[in-house]
CSV table of N, CA and C and ligand atoms in Angstrom, one decimal:
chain,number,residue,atom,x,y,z
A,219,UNK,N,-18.3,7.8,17.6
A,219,UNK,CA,-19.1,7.0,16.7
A,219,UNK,C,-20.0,7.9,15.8
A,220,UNK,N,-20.7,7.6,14.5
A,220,UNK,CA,-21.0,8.2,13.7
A,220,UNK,C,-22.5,7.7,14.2
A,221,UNK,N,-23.0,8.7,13.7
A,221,UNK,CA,-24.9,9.0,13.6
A,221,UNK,C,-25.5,8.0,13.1
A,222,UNK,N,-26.2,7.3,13.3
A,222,UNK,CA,-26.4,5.7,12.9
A,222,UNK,C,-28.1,6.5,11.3
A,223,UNK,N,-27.9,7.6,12.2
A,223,UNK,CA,-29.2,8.4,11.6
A,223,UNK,C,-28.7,9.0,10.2
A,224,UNK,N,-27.7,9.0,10.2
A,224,UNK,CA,-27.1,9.7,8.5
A,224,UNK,C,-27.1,8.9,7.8
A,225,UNK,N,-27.1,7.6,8.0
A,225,UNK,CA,-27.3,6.4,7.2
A,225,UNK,C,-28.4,5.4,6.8
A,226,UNK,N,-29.6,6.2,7.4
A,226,UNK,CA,-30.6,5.3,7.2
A,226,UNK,C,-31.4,5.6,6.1
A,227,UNK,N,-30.8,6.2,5.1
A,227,UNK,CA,-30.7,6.1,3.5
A,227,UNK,C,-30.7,4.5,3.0
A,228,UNK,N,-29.5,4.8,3.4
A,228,UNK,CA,-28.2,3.9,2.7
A,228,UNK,C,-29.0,2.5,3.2
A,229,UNK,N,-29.0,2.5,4.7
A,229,UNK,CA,-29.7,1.0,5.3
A,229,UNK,C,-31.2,0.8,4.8
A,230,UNK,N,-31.7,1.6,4.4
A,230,UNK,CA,-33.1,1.2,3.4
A,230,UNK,C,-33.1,0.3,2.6
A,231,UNK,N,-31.8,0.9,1.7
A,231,UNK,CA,-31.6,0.8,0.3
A,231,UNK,C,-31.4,-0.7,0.1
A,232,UNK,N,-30.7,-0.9,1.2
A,232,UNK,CA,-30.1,-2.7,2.1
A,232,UNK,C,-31.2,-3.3,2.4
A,233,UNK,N,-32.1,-2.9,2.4
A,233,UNK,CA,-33.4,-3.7,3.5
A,233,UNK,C,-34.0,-3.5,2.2
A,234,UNK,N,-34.2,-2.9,1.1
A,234,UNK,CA,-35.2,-3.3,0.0
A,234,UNK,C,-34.3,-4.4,-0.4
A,235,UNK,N,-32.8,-4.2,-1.2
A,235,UNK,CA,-32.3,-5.3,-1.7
A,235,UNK,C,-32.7,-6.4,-1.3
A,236,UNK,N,-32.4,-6.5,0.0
A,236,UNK,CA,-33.3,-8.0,0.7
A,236,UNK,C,-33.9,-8.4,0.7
A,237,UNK,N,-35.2,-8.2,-0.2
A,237,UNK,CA,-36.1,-8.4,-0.8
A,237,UNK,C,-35.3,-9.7,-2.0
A,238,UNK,N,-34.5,-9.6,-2.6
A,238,UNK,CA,-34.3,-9.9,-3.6
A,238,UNK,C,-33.4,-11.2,-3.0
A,239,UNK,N,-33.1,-11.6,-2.0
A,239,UNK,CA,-31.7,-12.5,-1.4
A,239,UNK,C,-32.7,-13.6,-1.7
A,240,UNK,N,-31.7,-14.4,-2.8
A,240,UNK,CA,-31.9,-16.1,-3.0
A,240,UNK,C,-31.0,-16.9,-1.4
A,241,UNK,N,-32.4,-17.3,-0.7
A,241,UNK,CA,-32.0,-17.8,0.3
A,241,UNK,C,-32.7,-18.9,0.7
A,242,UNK,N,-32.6,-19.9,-0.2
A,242,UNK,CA,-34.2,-21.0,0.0
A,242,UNK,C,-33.8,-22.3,1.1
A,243,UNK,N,-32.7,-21.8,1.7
A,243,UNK,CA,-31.7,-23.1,2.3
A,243,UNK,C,-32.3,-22.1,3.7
A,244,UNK,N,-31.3,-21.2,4.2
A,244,UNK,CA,-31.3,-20.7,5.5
A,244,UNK,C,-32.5,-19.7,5.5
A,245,UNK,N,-33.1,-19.4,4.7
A,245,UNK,CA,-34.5,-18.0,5.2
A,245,UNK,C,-33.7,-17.2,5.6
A,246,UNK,N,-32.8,-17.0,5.8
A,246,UNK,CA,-32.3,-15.6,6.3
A,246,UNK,C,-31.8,-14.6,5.0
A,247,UNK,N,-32.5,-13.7,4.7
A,247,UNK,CA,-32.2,-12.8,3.8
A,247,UNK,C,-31.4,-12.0,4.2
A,248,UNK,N,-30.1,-11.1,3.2
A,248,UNK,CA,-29.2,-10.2,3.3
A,248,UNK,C,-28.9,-9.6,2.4
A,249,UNK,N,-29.3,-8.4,2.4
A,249,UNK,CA,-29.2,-7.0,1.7
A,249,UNK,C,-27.8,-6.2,2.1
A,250,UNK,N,-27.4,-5.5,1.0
A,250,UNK,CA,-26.0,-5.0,1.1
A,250,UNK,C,-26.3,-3.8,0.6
A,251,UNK,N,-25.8,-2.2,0.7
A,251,UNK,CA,-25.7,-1.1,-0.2
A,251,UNK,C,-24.5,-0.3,0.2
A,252,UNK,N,-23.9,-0.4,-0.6
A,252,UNK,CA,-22.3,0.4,-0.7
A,252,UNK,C,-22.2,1.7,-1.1
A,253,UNK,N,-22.4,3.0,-0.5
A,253,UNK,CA,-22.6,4.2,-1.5
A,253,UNK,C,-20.7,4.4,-1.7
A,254,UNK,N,-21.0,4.8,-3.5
A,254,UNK,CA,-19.7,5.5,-3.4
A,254,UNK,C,-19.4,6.9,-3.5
A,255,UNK,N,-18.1,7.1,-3.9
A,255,UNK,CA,-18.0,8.7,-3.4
A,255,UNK,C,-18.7,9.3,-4.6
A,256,UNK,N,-18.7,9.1,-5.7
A,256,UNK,CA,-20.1,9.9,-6.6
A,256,UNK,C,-21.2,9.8,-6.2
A,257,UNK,N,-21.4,9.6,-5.3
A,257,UNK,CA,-23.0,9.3,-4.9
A,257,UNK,C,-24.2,8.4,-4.7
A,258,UNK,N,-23.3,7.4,-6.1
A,258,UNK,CA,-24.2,6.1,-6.2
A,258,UNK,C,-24.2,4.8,-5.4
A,259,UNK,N,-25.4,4.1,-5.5
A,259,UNK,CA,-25.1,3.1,-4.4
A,259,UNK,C,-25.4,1.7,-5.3
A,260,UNK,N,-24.6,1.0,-4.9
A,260,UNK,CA,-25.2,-0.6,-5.7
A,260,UNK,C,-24.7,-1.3,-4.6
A,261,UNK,N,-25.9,-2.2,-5.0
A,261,UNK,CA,-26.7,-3.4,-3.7
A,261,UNK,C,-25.9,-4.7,-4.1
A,262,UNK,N,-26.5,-6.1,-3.0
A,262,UNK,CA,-25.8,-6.8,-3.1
A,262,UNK,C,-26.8,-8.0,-2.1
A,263,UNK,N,-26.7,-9.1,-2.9
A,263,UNK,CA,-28.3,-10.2,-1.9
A,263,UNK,C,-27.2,-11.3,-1.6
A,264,UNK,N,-27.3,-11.9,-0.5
A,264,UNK,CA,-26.9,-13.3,-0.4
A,264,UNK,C,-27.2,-14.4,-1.3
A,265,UNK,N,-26.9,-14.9,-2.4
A,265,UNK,CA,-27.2,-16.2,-2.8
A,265,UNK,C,-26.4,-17.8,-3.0
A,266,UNK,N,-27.3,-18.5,-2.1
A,266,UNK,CA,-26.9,-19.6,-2.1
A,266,UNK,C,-27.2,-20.8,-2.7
A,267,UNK,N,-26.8,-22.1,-2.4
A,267,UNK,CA,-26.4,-22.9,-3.3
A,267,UNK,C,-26.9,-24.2,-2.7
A,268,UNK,N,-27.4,-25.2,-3.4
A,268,UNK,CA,-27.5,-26.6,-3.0
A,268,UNK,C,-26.1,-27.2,-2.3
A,269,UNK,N,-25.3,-26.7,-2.8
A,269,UNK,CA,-23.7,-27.2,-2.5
A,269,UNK,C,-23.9,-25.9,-1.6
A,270,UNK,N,-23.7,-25.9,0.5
A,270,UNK,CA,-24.0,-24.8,0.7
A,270,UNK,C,-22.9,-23.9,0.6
A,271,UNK,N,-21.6,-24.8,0.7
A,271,UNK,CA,-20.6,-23.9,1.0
A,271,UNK,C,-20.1,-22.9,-0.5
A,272,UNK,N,-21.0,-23.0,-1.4
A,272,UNK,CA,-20.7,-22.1,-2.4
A,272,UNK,C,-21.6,-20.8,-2.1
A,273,UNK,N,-22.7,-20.6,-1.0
A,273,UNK,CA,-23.1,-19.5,-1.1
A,273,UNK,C,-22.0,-18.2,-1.0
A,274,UNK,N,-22.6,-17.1,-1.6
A,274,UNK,CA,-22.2,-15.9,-1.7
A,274,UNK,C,-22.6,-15.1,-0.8
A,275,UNK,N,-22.3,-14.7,0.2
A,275,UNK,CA,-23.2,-13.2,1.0
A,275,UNK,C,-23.1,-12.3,0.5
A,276,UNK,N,-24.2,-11.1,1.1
A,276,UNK,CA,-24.6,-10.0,0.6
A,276,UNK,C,-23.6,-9.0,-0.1
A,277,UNK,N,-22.7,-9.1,1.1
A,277,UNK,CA,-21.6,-8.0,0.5
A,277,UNK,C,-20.4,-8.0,-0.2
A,278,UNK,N,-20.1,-9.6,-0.1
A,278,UNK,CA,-19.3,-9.7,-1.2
A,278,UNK,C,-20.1,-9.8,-2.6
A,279,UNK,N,-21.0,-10.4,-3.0
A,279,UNK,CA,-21.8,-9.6,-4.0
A,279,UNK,C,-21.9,-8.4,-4.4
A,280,UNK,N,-22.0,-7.4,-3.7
A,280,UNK,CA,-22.3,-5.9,-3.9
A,280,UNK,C,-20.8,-5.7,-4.3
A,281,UNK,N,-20.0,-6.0,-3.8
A,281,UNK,CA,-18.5,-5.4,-3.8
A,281,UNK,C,-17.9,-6.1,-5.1
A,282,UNK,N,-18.2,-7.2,-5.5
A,282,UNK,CA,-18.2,-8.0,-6.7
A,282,UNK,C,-19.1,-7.3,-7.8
A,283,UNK,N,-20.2,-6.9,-7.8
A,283,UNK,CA,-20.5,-5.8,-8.2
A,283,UNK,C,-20.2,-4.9,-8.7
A,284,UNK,N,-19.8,-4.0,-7.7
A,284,UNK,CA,-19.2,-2.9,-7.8
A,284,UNK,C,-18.0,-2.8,-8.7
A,285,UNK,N,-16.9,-3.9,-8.2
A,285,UNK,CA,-15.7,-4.1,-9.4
A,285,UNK,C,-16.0,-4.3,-10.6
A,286,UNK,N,-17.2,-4.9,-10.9
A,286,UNK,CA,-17.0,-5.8,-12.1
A,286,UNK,C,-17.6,-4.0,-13.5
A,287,UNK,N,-18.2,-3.0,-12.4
A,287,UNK,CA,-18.8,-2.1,-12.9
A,287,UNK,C,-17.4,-1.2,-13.0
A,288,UNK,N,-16.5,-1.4,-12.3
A,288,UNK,CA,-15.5,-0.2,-12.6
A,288,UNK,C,-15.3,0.6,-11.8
A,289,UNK,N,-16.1,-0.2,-10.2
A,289,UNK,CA,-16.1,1.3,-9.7
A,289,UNK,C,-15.7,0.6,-8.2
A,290,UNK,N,-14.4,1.5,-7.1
A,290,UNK,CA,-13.5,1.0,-6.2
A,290,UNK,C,-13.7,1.9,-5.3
A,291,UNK,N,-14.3,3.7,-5.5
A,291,UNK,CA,-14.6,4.5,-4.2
A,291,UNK,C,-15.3,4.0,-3.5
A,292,UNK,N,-15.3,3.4,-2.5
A,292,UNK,CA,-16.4,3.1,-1.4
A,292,UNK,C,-16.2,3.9,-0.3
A,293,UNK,N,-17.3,4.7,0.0
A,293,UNK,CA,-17.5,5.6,1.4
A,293,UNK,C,-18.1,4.8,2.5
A,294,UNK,N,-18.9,4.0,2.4
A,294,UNK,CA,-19.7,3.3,3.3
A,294,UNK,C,-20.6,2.1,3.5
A,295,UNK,N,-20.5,1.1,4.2
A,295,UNK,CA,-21.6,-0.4,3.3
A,295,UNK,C,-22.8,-0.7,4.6
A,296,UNK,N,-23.3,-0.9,4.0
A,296,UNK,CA,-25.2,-0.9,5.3
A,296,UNK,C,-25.7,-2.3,4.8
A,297,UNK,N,-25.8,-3.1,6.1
A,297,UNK,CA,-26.0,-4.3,5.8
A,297,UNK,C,-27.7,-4.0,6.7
A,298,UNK,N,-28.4,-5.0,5.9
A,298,UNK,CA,-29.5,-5.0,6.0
A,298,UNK,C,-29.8,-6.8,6.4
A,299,UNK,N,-30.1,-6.8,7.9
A,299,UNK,CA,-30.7,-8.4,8.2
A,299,UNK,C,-32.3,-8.7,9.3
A,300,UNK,N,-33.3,-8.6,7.9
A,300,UNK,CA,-34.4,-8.6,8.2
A,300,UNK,C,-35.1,-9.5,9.3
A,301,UNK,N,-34.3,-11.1,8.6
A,301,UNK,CA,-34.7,-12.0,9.1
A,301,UNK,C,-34.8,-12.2,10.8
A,302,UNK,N,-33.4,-11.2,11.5
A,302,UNK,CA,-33.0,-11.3,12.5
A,302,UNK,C,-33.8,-10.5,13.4
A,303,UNK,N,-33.7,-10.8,14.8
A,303,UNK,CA,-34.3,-9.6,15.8
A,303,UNK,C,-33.0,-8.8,16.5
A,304,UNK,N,-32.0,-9.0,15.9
A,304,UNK,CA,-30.8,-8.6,16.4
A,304,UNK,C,-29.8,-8.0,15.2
A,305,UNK,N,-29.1,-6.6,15.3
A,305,UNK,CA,-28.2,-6.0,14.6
A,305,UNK,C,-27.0,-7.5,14.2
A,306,UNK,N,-27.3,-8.0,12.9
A,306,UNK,CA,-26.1,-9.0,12.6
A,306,UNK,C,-25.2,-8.4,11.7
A,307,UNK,N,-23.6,-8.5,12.2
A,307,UNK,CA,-22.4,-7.8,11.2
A,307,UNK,C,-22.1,-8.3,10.5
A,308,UNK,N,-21.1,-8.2,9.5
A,308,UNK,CA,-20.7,-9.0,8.6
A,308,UNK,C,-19.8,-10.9,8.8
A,309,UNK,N,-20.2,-11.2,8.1
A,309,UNK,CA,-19.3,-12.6,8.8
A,309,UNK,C,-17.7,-12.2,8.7
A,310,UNK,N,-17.0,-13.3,9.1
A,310,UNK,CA,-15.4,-12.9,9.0
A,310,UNK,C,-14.9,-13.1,7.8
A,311,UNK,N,-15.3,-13.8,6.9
A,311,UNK,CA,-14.5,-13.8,5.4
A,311,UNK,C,-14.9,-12.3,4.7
A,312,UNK,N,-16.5,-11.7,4.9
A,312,UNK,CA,-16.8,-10.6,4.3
A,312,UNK,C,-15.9,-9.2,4.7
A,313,UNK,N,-15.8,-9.6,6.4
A,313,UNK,CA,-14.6,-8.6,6.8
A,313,UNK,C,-13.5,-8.3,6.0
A,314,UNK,N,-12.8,-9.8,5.3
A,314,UNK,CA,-11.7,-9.7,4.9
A,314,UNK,C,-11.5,-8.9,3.3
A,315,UNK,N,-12.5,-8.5,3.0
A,315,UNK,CA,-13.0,-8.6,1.9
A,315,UNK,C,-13.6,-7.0,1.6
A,316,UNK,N,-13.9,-6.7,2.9
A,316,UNK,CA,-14.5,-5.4,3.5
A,316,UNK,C,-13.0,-4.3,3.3
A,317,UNK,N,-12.1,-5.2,4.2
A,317,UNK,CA,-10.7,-4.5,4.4
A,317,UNK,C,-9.9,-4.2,3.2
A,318,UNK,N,-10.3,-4.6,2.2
A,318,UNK,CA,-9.7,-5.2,0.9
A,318,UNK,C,-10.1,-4.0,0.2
A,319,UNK,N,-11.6,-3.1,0.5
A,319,UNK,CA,-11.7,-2.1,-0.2
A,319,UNK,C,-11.9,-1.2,-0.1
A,320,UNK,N,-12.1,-0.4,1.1
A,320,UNK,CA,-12.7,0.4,2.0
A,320,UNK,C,-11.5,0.9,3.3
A,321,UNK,N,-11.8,2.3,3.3
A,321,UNK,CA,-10.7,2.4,4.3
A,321,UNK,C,-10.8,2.1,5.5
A,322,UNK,N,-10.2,2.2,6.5
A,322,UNK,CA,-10.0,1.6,7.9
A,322,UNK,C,-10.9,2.4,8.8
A,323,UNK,N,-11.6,3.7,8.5
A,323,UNK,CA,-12.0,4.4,8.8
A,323,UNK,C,-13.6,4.5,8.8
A,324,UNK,N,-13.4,4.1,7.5
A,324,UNK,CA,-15.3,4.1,6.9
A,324,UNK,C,-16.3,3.1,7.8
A,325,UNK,N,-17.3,3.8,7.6
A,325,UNK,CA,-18.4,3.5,8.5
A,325,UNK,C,-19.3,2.2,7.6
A,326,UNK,N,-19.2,1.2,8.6
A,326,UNK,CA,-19.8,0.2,8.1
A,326,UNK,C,-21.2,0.0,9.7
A,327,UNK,N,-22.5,0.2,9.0
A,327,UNK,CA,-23.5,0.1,9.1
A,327,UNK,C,-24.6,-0.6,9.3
A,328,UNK,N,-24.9,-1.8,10.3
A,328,UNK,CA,-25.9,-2.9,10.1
A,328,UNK,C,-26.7,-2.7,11.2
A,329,UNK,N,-27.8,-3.7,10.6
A,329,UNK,CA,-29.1,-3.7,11.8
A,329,UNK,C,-30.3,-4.5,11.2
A,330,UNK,N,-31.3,-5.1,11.9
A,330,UNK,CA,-32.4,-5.8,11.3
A,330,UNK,C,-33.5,-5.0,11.0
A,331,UNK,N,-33.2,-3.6,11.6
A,331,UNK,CA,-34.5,-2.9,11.3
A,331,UNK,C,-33.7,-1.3,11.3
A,332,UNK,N,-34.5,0.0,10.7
A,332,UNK,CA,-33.6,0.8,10.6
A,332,UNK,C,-33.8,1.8,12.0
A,333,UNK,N,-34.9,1.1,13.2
A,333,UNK,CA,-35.0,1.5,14.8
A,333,UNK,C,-33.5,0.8,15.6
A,334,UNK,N,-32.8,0.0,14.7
A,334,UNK,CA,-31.9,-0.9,15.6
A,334,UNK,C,-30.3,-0.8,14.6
A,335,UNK,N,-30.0,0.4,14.5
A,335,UNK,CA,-28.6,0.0,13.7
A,335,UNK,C,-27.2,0.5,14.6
A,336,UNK,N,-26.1,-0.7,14.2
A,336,UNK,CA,-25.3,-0.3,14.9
A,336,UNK,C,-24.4,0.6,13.5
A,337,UNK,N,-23.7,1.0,14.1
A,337,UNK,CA,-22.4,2.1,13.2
A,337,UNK,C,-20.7,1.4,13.6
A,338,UNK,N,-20.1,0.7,13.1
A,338,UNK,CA,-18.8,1.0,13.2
A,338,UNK,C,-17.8,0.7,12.3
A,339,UNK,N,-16.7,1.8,12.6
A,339,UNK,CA,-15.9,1.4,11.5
A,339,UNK,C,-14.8,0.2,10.7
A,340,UNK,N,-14.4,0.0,9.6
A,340,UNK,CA,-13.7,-1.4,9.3
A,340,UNK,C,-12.7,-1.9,10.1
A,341,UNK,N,-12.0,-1.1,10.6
A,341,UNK,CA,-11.1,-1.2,11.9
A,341,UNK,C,-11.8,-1.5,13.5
A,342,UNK,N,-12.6,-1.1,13.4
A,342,UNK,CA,-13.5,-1.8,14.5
A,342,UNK,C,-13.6,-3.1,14.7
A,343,UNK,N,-14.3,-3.5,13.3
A,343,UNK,CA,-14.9,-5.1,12.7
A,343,UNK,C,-13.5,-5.6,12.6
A,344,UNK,N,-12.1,-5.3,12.1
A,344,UNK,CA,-11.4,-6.5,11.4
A,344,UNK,C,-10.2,-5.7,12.0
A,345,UNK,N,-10.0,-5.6,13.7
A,345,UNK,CA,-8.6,-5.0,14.0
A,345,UNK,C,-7.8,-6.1,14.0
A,346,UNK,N,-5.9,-5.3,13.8
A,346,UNK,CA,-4.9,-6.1,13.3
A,346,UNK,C,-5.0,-7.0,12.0
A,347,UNK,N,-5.7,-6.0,11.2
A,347,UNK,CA,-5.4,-6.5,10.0
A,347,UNK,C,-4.1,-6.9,9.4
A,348,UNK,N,-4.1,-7.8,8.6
A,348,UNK,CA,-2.7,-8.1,8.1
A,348,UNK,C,-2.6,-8.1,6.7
A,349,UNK,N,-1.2,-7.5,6.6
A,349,UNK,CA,-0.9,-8.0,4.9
A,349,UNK,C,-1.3,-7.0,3.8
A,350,UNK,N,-1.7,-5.4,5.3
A,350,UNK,CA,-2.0,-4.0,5.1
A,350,UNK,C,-0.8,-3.4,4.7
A,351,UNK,N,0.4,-4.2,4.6
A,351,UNK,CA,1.2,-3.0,3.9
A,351,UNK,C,2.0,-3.6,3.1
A,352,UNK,N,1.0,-5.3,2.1
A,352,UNK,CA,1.5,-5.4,1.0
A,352,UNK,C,1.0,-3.9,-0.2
A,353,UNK,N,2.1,-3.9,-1.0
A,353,UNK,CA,1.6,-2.8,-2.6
A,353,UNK,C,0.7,-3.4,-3.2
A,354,UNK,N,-0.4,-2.6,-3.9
A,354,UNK,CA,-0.8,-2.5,-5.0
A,354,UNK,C,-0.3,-2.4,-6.0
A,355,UNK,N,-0.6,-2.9,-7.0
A,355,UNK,CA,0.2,-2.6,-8.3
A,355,UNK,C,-0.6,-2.5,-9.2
B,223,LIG,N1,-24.8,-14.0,5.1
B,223,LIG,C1,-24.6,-12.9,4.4
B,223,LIG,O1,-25.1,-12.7,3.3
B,223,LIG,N2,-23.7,-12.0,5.0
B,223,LIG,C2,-23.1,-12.1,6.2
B,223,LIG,O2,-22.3,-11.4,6.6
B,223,LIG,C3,-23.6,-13.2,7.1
B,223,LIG,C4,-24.3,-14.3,6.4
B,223,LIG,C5,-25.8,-15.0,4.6
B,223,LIG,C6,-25.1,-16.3,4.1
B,223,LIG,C7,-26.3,-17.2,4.2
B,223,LIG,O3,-27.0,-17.2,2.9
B,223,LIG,C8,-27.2,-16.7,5.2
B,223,LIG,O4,-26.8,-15.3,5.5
B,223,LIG,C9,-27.2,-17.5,6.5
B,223,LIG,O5,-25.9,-17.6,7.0
């Protein structure tokens, strides 16, 4: 497993975003930061909805983001969950979504504080993925 300590950049970066999560339904704030392979990192807040089932989480935001900027290297995503006293991972749709852009490999990063993070990789979170060896086009 990777150094939960090489990343506590990146999980900052997650835990400031979270500052910014429209979350006036559940109080639980979630911060996202995706670094890519140029170096840069762009964030990602949960926001939700009076209709709740349209909220957004953190990291599909960030990753929505990210696309909409042009940009698809992803090295690694650090989820930031303040609200919690407990390392929370990504939910299962974010997984699916995770697998979608990032390799099987990469280190995905969470924790509620940056004393408490776990490290594992997308294959860890979302084994027997499927529909991994439809083409891109
Ligand atoms: N949430 C995320 O942003 N990411 C996750 O992976 C788990 C859940 C958000 C959705 C909702 O706004 C709040 O956390 C409580 O579920």
């Amino acid at each position: 497993m990777e150094n939960a300590s090489n990343y506590t950049d990146l999980f900052l970066q997650a835990l400031d975003a979270a500052g910014a999560a429209y979350a006036p339904y559940s109080h639980f704030r979630v911060g996202a930061a995706l670094l890519l392979n140029d170096g840069s990192v762009i964030t990602g807040v949960n926001v939700e909805n009076r209709s709740y089932g349209l909220t957004n989480c953190a990291e599909r935001t960030a990753f929505f983001r990210a696309v909409t900027m042009r940009k698809k290297d992803f090295t690694a995503l650090a989820l930031a969950t303040p609200d919690a006293d407990y390392p929370v991972g990504p939910c299962g749709a974010c997984r699916q979504v995770i697998s979608e852009f990032m390799d099987k490999n990469a280190p995905v990063i969470f924790g509620s504080s940056q004393d408490n993070l776990v490290v594992k990789t997308v294959e860890e979170l979302y084994p027997f993925d499927s529909l991994h060896e439809l083409q891109k086009k």
